[in-house]
Tab-separated table of C-alpha atoms in Angstrom:
chain	number	residue	atom	x	y	z
A	1	MET	CA	0.033	0.432	0.219
A	2	THR	CA	1.268	3.262	-0.950
A	3	SER	CA	1.210	6.544	1.154
A	4	SER	CA	-1.405	8.342	-0.591
A	5	GLU	CA	-3.708	4.787	-0.163
A	6	LYS	CA	-2.858	4.610	3.180
A	7	THR	CA	-6.364	5.741	5.628
A	8	SER	CA	-5.986	8.871	7.525
A	9	PRO	CA	-6.091	9.281	10.948
A	10	ILE	CA	-9.150	11.393	10.198
A	11	ASP	CA	-10.759	8.781	8.071
A	12	GLU	CA	-10.090	6.490	10.540
A	13	LEU	CA	-11.964	8.502	13.648
A	14	ARG	CA	-14.903	8.847	10.767
A	15	ALA	CA	-15.308	5.245	9.827
A	16	GLN	CA	-14.802	4.500	13.583
A	17	TYR	CA	-17.838	7.361	14.681
A	18	GLU	CA	-19.805	6.164	11.991
A	19	GLU	CA	-19.860	2.312	13.461
A	20	LEU	CA	-20.670	3.391	16.983
A	21	ALA	CA	-22.970	6.046	16.150
A	22	GLU	CA	-24.759	2.906	13.510
A	23	LEU	CA	-24.454	0.622	16.808
A	24	SER	CA	-26.434	3.311	19.370
A	25	GLY	CA	-29.058	3.745	17.064
A	26	SER	CA	-29.213	0.098	16.332
A	27	LEU	CA	-29.527	-0.059	20.355
A	28	ALA	CA	-31.829	2.531	21.005
A	29	HIS	CA	-34.332	0.633	18.363
A	30	GLU	CA	-33.949	-2.537	20.584
A	31	ILE	CA	-34.795	-0.572	23.608
A	32	LYS	CA	-37.627	1.207	22.172
A	33	ASN	CA	-39.623	-1.339	21.235
A	34	PRO	CA	-39.795	-3.470	24.945
A	35	LEU	CA	-40.194	-0.123	26.680
A	36	SER	CA	-43.439	0.612	24.410
A	37	VAL	CA	-44.741	-2.695	25.446
A	38	ILE	CA	-44.123	-1.681	29.361
A	39	HIS	CA	-45.604	1.688	28.445
A	40	MET	CA	-48.890	0.175	27.170
A	41	ASN	CA	-49.044	-2.658	29.846
A	42	ILE	CA	-49.028	0.142	32.848
A	43	ASP	CA	-51.970	2.099	30.766
A	44	LEU	CA	-53.668	-1.279	31.132
A	45	LEU	CA	-52.677	-1.921	34.447
A	46	SER	CA	-54.120	1.614	35.569
A	47	GLU	CA	-56.946	1.045	33.918
A	48	ASP	CA	-57.194	-2.367	36.079
A	49	LEU	CA	-56.441	-0.349	39.358
A	50	ALA	CA	-59.173	2.398	38.644
A	51	ASP	CA	-61.566	0.080	38.858
A	52	TRP	CA	-60.957	-1.270	42.446
A	53	HIS	CA	-62.590	2.078	44.007
A	54	SER	CA	-60.515	1.247	46.971
A	55	PRO	CA	-58.359	3.028	49.336
A	56	GLU	CA	-55.817	0.160	48.708
A	57	SER	CA	-55.900	0.892	45.193
A	58	ARG	CA	-54.398	4.264	45.548
A	59	ARG	CA	-51.127	3.372	45.868
A	60	PRO	CA	-50.216	1.333	43.663
A	61	LEU	CA	-52.056	3.600	40.839
A	62	GLU	CA	-49.878	6.566	42.266
A	63	ARG	CA	-46.834	4.036	41.169
A	64	ALA	CA	-48.173	3.327	38.466
A	65	LYS	CA	-48.862	7.104	36.987
A	66	ILE	CA	-44.683	7.223	38.228
A	67	ILE	CA	-43.873	4.302	36.130
A	68	ARG	CA	-45.896	5.670	32.989
A	69	GLU	CA	-44.206	9.513	33.343
A	70	GLN	CA	-40.956	7.896	33.144
A	71	CYS	CA	-41.515	5.360	30.342
A	72	VAL	CA	-42.741	8.630	28.435
A	73	ARG	CA	-39.243	10.841	29.315
A	74	MET	CA	-37.135	7.540	28.392
A	75	GLN	CA	-39.440	6.945	24.470
A	76	GLY	CA	-38.422	11.038	24.657
A	77	LEU	CA	-34.892	10.625	24.987
A	78	LEU	CA	-34.690	7.531	23.211
A	79	ARG	CA	-36.277	9.664	19.931
A	80	ASP	CA	-33.899	12.113	20.836
A	81	PHE	CA	-30.844	9.806	20.922
A	82	MET	CA	-32.038	7.935	17.232
A	83	ARG	CA	-32.060	11.686	15.644
A	84	TYR	CA	-28.770	12.242	16.645
A	85	ALA	CA	-27.171	9.230	16.309
A	86	ARG	CA	-28.595	8.793	12.925
A	87	LEU	CA	-28.063	11.858	11.349
A	88	ARG	CA	-25.760	10.891	8.391
A	89	ASP	CA	-25.684	12.969	4.936
A	90	ILE	CA	-28.509	14.529	3.890
A	91	ASP	CA	-29.998	15.220	0.459
A	92	LEU	CA	-29.788	19.052	0.035
A	93	VAL	CA	-31.865	20.952	-2.710
A	94	SER	CA	-31.773	24.705	-3.495
A	95	GLY	CA	-34.190	26.528	-0.726
A	96	SER	CA	-35.167	29.470	1.098
A	97	LEU	CA	-33.764	30.030	4.676
A	98	ASN	CA	-36.256	32.560	5.078
A	99	ASP	CA	-39.063	30.101	3.873
A	100	GLN	CA	-37.484	27.769	6.409
A	101	LEU	CA	-38.031	30.223	9.139
A	102	GLU	CA	-41.218	31.881	8.313
A	103	THR	CA	-42.722	28.090	8.476
A	104	VAL	CA	-40.926	27.572	11.768
A	105	LEU	CA	-42.044	30.989	13.342
A	106	ASN	CA	-45.766	30.921	12.317
A	107	ALA	CA	-45.822	27.372	13.973
A	108	TYR	CA	-44.592	29.243	17.295
A	109	SER	CA	-46.513	32.169	17.014
A	110	ALA	CA	-49.600	31.267	19.428
A	111	GLU	CA	-47.493	30.095	21.886
A	112	ALA	CA	-45.499	32.917	21.558
A	113	SER	CA	-48.510	35.020	22.389
A	114	GLN	CA	-49.647	33.234	25.143
A	115	ARG	CA	-46.433	33.564	26.402
A	116	GLY	CA	-47.163	37.719	26.249
A	117	ILE	CA	-43.515	37.376	23.570
A	118	GLU	CA	-43.313	39.372	20.501
A	119	ILE	CA	-41.487	38.071	17.676
A	120	VAL	CA	-39.670	40.773	15.456
A	121	ARG	CA	-38.691	39.486	11.838
A	122	PHE	CA	-36.315	41.619	9.914
A	123	LEU	CA	-36.041	38.820	6.496
A	124	ASP	CA	-33.832	39.894	3.973
A	125	ASN	CA	-35.825	39.426	0.732
A	126	ASP	CA	-32.723	39.672	-1.669
A	127	LEU	CA	-31.322	36.513	0.168
A	128	PRO	CA	-29.472	33.729	-1.848
A	129	SER	CA	-30.615	30.357	-1.796
A	130	ILE	CA	-29.005	27.690	0.118
A	131	ALA	CA	-28.923	24.307	-0.240
A	132	LEU	CA	-31.040	22.886	2.464
A	133	HIS	CA	-32.995	19.548	3.826
A	134	SER	CA	-36.327	21.281	4.608
A	135	ASP	CA	-37.238	18.685	7.767
A	136	SER	CA	-34.038	18.744	9.792
A	137	LEU	CA	-33.372	22.383	9.200
A	138	GLN	CA	-36.928	23.169	10.332
A	139	ALA	CA	-36.194	20.623	13.164
A	140	ALA	CA	-32.737	22.511	14.353
A	141	LEU	CA	-34.483	26.049	14.076
A	142	MET	CA	-38.073	24.744	16.361
A	143	ASN	CA	-35.316	23.677	18.948
A	144	LEU	CA	-33.829	27.063	18.763
A	145	VAL	CA	-36.710	29.055	18.720
A	146	LYS	CA	-38.547	27.105	21.373
A	147	ASN	CA	-35.491	27.746	23.988
A	148	SER	CA	-35.642	31.299	23.187
A	149	LEU	CA	-39.569	31.067	24.172
A	150	GLU	CA	-38.474	29.150	26.980
A	151	ALA	CA	-35.908	31.412	28.585
A	152	THR	CA	-38.019	34.871	28.196
A	153	ASP	CA	-40.623	36.204	30.417
A	154	ARG	CA	-43.529	37.532	29.431
A	155	GLY	CA	-43.092	41.114	27.953
A	156	GLY	CA	-40.039	40.337	26.194
A	157	GLN	CA	-38.961	39.888	22.540
A	158	LEU	CA	-37.488	37.159	20.202
A	159	LEU	CA	-35.712	39.443	17.113
A	160	VAL	CA	-35.091	37.048	14.125
A	161	ARG	CA	-33.028	38.298	11.125
A	162	THR	CA	-31.506	37.000	7.953
A	163	TYR	CA	-28.821	38.623	6.079
A	164	THR	CA	-26.348	38.375	3.330
A	165	THR	CA	-22.327	38.020	4.182
A	166	ASN	CA	-19.147	37.555	1.974
A	167	SER	CA	-19.876	33.669	1.690
A	168	GLY	CA	-23.280	32.854	1.740
A	169	VAL	CA	-26.345	33.791	4.610
A	170	ALA	CA	-26.888	34.345	7.499
A	171	MET	CA	-29.419	34.586	10.506
A	172	ASP	CA	-29.737	35.778	14.115
A	173	LEU	CA	-32.216	34.633	17.049
A	174	ILE	CA	-31.741	37.113	19.784
A	175	ASP	CA	-34.094	37.196	22.541
A	176	THR	CA	-34.262	39.318	25.268
A	177	GLY	CA	-34.318	36.415	27.961
A	178	ARG	CA	-32.208	35.091	31.118
A	179	GLY	CA	-29.501	34.571	29.354
A	180	ILE	CA	-26.798	32.135	29.298
A	181	ASP	CA	-23.693	31.512	32.006
A	182	GLY	CA	-20.201	30.881	30.734
A	183	ASN	CA	-19.949	27.354	32.116
A	184	THR	CA	-23.221	26.177	30.300
A	185	ILE	CA	-21.787	27.858	27.279
A	186	MET	CA	-18.938	25.823	27.509
A	187	HIS	CA	-20.731	22.640	27.488
A	188	MET	CA	-24.363	23.232	25.793
A	189	PHE	CA	-23.021	21.457	22.470
A	190	GLU	CA	-21.829	18.382	24.196
A	191	PRO	CA	-24.618	15.467	24.197
A	192	PHE	CA	-26.629	14.735	27.025
A	193	TYR	CA	-25.460	18.467	29.216
A	194	THR	CA	-28.654	19.550	30.076
A	195	THR	CA	-29.831	22.649	32.903
A	196	LYS	CA	-33.442	21.662	32.053
A	197	GLU	CA	-35.183	19.125	34.297
A	198	GLY	CA	-36.316	15.999	32.130
A	199	GLY	CA	-34.346	17.298	29.144
A	200	SER	CA	-32.799	14.817	27.180
A	201	GLY	CA	-29.311	16.983	26.482
A	202	LEU	CA	-29.762	16.576	22.810
A	203	GLY	CA	-31.460	19.155	21.464
A	204	LEU	CA	-28.591	21.692	20.986
A	205	PRO	CA	-26.339	19.168	20.043
A	206	THR	CA	-28.661	17.350	17.233
A	207	ALA	CA	-29.374	21.121	15.999
A	208	ARG	CA	-26.022	21.947	15.557
A	209	LYS	CA	-25.216	18.824	13.704
A	210	ILE	CA	-27.788	19.528	11.245
A	211	VAL	CA	-26.431	22.568	10.335
A	212	GLU	CA	-22.785	21.306	10.084
A	213	ALA	CA	-24.374	18.885	7.753
A	214	HIS	CA	-25.651	21.708	5.862
A	215	SER	CA	-21.729	22.908	5.303
A	216	GLY	CA	-22.933	25.906	7.843
A	217	ARG	CA	-21.670	26.687	11.386
A	218	MET	CA	-23.679	28.087	14.742
A	219	SER	CA	-22.665	30.567	17.497
A	220	VAL	CA	-23.794	31.882	20.450
A	221	GLU	CA	-23.079	34.949	22.343
A	222	SER	CA	-24.907	35.634	25.658
A	223	ASP	CA	-25.016	38.148	28.861
A	224	VAL	CA	-27.220	36.814	31.857
A	225	GLY	CA	-29.769	38.836	32.528
A	226	ARG	CA	-30.129	40.158	29.633
A	227	GLY	CA	-30.317	37.818	26.886
A	228	THR	CA	-28.896	35.374	23.967
A	229	LYS	CA	-28.033	35.512	20.973
A	230	PHE	CA	-27.493	32.517	18.301
A	231	THR	CA	-25.743	32.828	14.742
A	232	LEU	CA	-26.271	30.528	12.097
A	233	GLU	CA	-24.120	31.108	8.695
A	234	PHE	CA	-24.516	29.126	5.771
A	235	PRO	CA	-22.583	29.053	2.469
A	236	ALA	CA	-24.734	30.231	-0.768
A	237	LEU	CA	-25.705	27.630	-2.956
A	238	ARG	CA	-23.795	28.666	-5.553
A	239	ARG	CA	-20.281	28.421	-3.361
A	240	ILE	CA	-21.002	24.800	-2.822
A	241	ILE	CA	-22.081	23.075	-6.179
């Protein structure tokens, strides 16, 4: 084997990662099936206990409720993990970042109104097209918008803007929320790191992984007590074809 034919350390690491990701995804799928059976039978058991109408049935009924809640949590964690582990090369097509944002913001407009948060849009109408996968990119944007709304108090604001850069296009997502401390910023993109009770710690790592699969990059700036800005940058379509 010549030196040009040797596998580089980066290629070896990539192959090892893909093998591990495939194994992890398969394992998660195998766990999902019996977990669904447990969830279904707990529901049936709860129905049986509810028919007893006796004080003695209250304690096992409460315990069954706890088991059901933990099953739901585990199912959500497995769903997030499988999405993260199985994200590979995706088929990209020409599309508009503005259109993706509009779809996501419209989906969260009712929740924003209920929370008393104003969504302000400054979308560049002359934005160049990018290569995108609609479902995965919207999933990443939804995670960011959801996090921003949850971090912002009533009367706050979520500002979204898109603009052209020297290398392509970019978007800023700026909230007036509680902000993120430096230690959290250092670890927030690590799988399973979370500061939320019941959180999977896979939302932001998956979002960044999706952005990187679009040949883009994600960065964050935050000031505790004042708010947070996420910036996503993508190459214009003409630069990656």
